[in-house]
GROMACS .gro file of C-alpha atoms in nm:
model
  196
    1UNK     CA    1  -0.323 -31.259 -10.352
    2UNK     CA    2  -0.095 -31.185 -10.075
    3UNK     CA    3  -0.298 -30.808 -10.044
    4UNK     CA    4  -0.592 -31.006  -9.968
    5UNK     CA    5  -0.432 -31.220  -9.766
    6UNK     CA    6  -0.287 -30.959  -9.539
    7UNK     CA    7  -0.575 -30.760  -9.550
    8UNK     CA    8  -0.821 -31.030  -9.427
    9UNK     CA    9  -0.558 -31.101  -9.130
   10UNK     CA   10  -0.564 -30.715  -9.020
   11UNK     CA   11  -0.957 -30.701  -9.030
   12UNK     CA   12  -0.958 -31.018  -8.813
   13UNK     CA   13  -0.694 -30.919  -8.560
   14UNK     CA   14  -0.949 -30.559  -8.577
   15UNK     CA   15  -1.276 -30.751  -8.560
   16UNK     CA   16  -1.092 -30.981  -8.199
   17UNK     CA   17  -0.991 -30.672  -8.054
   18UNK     CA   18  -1.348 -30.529  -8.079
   19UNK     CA   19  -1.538 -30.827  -7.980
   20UNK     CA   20  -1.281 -30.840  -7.677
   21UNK     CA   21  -1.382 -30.461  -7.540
   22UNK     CA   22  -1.060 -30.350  -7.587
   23UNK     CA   23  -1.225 -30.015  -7.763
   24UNK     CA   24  -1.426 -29.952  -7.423
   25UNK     CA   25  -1.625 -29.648  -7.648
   26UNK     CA   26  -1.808 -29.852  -7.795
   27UNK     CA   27  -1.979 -29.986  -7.498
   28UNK     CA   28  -1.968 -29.685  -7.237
   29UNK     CA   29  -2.263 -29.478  -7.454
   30UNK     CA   30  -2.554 -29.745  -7.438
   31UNK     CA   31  -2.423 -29.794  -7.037
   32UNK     CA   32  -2.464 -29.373  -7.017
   33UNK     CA   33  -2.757 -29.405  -7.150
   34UNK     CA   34  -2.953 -29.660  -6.963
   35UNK     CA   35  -2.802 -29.503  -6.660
   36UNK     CA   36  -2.906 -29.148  -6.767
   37UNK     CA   37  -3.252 -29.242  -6.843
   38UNK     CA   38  -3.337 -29.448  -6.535
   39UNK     CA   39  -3.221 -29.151  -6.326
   40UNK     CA   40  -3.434 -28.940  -6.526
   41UNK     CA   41  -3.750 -29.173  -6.467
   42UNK     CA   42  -3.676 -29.224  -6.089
   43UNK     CA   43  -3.625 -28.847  -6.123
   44UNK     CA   44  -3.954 -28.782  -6.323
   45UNK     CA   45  -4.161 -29.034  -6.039
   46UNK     CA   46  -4.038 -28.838  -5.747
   47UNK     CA   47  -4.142 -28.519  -5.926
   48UNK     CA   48  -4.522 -28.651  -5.961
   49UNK     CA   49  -4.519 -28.765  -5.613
   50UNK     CA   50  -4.432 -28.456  -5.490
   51UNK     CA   51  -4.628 -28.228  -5.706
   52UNK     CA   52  -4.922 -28.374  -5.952
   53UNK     CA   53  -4.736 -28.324  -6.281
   54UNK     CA   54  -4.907 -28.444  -6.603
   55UNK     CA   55  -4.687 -28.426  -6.885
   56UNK     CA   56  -4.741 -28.425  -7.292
   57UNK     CA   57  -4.474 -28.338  -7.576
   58UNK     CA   58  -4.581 -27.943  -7.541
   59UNK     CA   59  -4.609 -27.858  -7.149
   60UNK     CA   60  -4.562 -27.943  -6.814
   61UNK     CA   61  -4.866 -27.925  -6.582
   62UNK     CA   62  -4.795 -27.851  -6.233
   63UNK     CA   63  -5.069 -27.784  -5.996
   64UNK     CA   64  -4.957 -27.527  -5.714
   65UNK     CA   65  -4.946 -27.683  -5.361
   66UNK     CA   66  -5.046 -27.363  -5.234
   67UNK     CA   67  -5.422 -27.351  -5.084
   68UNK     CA   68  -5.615 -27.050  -5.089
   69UNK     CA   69  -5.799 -26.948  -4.770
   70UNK     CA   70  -6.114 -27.053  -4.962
   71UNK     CA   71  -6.005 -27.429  -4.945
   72UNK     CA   72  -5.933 -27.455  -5.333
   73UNK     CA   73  -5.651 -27.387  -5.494
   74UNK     CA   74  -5.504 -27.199  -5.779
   75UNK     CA   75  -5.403 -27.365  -6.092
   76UNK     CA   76  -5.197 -27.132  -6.371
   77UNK     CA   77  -5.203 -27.243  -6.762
   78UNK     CA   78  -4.861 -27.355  -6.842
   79UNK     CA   79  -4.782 -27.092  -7.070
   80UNK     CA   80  -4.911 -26.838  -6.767
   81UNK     CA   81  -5.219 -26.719  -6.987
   82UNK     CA   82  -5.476 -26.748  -6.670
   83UNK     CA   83  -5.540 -26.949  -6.380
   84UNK     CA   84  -5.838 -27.094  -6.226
   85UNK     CA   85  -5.932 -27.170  -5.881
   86UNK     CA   86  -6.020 -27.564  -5.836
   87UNK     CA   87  -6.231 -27.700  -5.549
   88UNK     CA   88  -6.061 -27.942  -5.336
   89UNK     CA   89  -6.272 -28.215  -5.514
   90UNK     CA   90  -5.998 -28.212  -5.807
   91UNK     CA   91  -5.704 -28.321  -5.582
   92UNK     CA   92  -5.889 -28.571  -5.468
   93UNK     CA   93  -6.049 -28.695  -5.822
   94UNK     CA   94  -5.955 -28.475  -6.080
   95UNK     CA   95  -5.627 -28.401  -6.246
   96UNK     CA   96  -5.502 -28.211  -6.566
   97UNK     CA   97  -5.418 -28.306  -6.917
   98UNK     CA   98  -5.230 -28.063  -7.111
   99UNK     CA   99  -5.204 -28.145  -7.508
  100UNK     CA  100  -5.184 -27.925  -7.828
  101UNK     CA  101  -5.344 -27.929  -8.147
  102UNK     CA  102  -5.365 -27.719  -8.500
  103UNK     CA  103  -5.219 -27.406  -8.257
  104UNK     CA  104  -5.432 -27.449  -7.964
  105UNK     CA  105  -5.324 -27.514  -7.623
  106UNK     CA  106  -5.526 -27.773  -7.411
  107UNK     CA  107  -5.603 -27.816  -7.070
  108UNK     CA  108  -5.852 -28.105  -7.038
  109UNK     CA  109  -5.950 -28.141  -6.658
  110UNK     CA  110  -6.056 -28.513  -6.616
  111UNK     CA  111  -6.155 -28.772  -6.419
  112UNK     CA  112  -5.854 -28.889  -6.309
  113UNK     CA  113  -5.975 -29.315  -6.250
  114UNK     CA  114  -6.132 -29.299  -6.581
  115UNK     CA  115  -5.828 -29.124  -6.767
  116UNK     CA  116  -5.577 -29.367  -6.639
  117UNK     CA  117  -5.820 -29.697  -6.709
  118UNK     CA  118  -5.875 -29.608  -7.063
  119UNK     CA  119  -5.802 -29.265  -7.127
  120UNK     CA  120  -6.143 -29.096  -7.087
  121UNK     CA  121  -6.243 -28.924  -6.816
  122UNK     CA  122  -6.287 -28.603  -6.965
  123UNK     CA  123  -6.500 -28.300  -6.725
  124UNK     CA  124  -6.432 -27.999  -6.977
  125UNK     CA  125  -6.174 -27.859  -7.168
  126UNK     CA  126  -6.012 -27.484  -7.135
  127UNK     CA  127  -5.873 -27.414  -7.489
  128UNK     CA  128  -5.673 -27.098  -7.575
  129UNK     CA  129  -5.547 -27.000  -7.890
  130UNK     CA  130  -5.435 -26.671  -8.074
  131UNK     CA  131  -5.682 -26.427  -8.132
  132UNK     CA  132  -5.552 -26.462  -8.521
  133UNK     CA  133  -5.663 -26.824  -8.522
  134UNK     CA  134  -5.970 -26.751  -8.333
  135UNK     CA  135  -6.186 -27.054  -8.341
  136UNK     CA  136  -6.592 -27.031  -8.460
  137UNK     CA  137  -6.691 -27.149  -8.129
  138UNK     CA  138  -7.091 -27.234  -8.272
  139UNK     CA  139  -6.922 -27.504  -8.523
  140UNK     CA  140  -6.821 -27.700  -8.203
  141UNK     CA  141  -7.044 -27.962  -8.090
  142UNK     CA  142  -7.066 -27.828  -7.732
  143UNK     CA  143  -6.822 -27.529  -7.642
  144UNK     CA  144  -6.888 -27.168  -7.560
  145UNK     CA  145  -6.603 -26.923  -7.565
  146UNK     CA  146  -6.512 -26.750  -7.187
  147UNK     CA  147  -6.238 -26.468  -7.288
  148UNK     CA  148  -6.153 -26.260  -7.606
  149UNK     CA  149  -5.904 -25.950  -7.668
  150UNK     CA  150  -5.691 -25.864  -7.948
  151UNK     CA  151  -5.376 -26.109  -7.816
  152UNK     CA  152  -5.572 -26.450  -7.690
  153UNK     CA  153  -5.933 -26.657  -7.709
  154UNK     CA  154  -6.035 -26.882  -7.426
  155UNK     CA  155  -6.326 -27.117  -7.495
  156UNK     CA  156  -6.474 -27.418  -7.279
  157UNK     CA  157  -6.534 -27.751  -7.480
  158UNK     CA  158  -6.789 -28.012  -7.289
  159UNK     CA  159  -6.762 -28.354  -7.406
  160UNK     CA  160  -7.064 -28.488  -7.649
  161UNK     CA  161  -7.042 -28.859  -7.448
  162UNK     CA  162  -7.039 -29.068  -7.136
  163UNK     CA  163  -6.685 -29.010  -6.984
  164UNK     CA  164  -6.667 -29.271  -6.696
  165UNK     CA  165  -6.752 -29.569  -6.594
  166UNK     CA  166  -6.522 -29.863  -6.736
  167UNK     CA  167  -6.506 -29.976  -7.124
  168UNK     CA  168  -6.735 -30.185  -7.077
  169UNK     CA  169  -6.954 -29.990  -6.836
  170UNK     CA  170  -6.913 -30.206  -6.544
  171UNK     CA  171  -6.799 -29.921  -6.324
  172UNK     CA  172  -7.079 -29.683  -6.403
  173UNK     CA  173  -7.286 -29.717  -6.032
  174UNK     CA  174  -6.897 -29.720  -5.896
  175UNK     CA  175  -6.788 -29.365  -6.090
  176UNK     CA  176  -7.045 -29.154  -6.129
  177UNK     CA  177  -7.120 -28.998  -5.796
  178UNK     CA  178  -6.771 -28.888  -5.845
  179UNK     CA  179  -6.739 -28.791  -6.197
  180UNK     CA  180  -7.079 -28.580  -6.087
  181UNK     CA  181  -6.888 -28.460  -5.784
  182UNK     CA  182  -6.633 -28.262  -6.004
  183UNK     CA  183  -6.872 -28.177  -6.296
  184UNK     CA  184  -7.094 -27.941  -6.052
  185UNK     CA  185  -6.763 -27.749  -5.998
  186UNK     CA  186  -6.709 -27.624  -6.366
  187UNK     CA  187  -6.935 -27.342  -6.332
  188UNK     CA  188  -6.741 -27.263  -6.048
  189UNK     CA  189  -6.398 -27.298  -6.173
  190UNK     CA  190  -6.490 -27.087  -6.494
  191UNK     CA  191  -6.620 -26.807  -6.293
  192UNK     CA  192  -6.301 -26.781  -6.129
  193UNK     CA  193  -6.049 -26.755  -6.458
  194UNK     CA  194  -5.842 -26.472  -6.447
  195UNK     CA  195  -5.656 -26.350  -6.781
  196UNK     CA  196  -5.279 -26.276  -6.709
   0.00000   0.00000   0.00000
C-alpha cells in the first residue's frame, strides 16, 4: 500500500510540474509551428502578389512577367514541356489552374471571377501525358489532341457547359463579354505552343 502511495505522490508532483511549464518542450513546438506557418502564408501572399502563382498538391504555376514585343506573354508548363504565348486579355481576366489526374498533367486556363466565385470558370484545358498512357482523344466529350512524339501527348479539352456567370446565373449579362473576350484567344494561344 505504501508503493501506491508513493507512487501516486511522484505522478502528482510530475503531473504540477507539467501543468506549471516547467518542461518548456512541450509548449515551444505548437509556438514553432504557428509561427512557421504564418510566415509561410504571409510568405506565400507576397509571392502571388508579386507574380500570379496558382498552386495545387502537384505544381506551381508561375506566369513569366516578361512581355514579348507582341504584347502577350509567354507562359511555360510547369514541368517545362511547352509554353504558350497568352494575349494580354489573360492578365487581365484569365489565370491558370494546374491539377493532376490518373498521370496527366493539367493546365486549365479559366476565367479567373468565375473560378474564385464557385470554382468554374473553365476556357480550355492543355493536358499532357506520356506517350505510353496516350489518351483516345475521340472518347472525350470535346478535346482534340495538338502534339504527339514517342516521349509526350498534348491534347486540348473544351468544356461541355456554361462556365460563367454566377451559380445561380445572375451574373451572366455581367460575365460573358469577358469570358467571350478570352475564349476568341484559344485558337490563338494553341497556335503558338511550342514543344520543349
Amino acid at each position: 500500500m505504501k508503493k501506491i502511495v508513493t507512487l501516486l505522490i511522484i505522478s502528482i508532483i510530475i503531473m504540477s510540474f507539467a501543468g506549471c511549464s516547467l518542461f518548456p518542450t512541450f509548449n515551444k513546438p505548437t509556438e514553432t509551428t504557428e509561427s512557421t506557418s504564418k510566415e509561410t502564408s504571409e510568405e506565400t501572399t507576397a509571392q502571388q502578389d508579386n507574380q500570379k502563382v496558382t498552386t495545387t498538391d502537384e505544381f506551381p504555376t508561375i506566369d513569366d512577367d516578361d512581355d514579348d514585343d507582341d504584347g502577350t506573354e509567354t507562359y511555360t508548363e510547369p514541368n517545362g514541356r511547352w509554353s504558350v504565348k497568352l494575349p494580354e486579355v489573360w492578365d487581365e481576366l484569365g489565370d491558370m489552374v494546374v491539377s493532376k489526374s490518373s498521370g496527366i498533367d493539367y493546365v486549365n486556363f479559366v476565367y479567373e471571377k468565375a473560378y474564385d466565385d464557385y470554382g468554374a470558370g473553365r476556357v480550355f484545358a492543355i493536358c499532357t501525358t506520356d506517350a505510353d498512357n496516350k489518351v483516345d482523344v475521340s472518347q472525350l466529350p470535346h478535346g482534340e489532341e495538338i502534339y504527339l512524339d514517342k516521349n509526350i501527348q498534348i491534347y486540348v479539352e473544351y468544356p461541355t457547359d456554361v462556365q460563367f456567370g454566377g451559380i445561380d446565373g445572375s451574373k451572366m449579362e455581367e460575365q460573358k463579354p469577358e469570358y467571350d473576350a478570352l475564349k476568341s484567344t484559344i485558337e490563338d494561344i494553341i497556335d503558338s505552343l511550342e514543344v520543349n
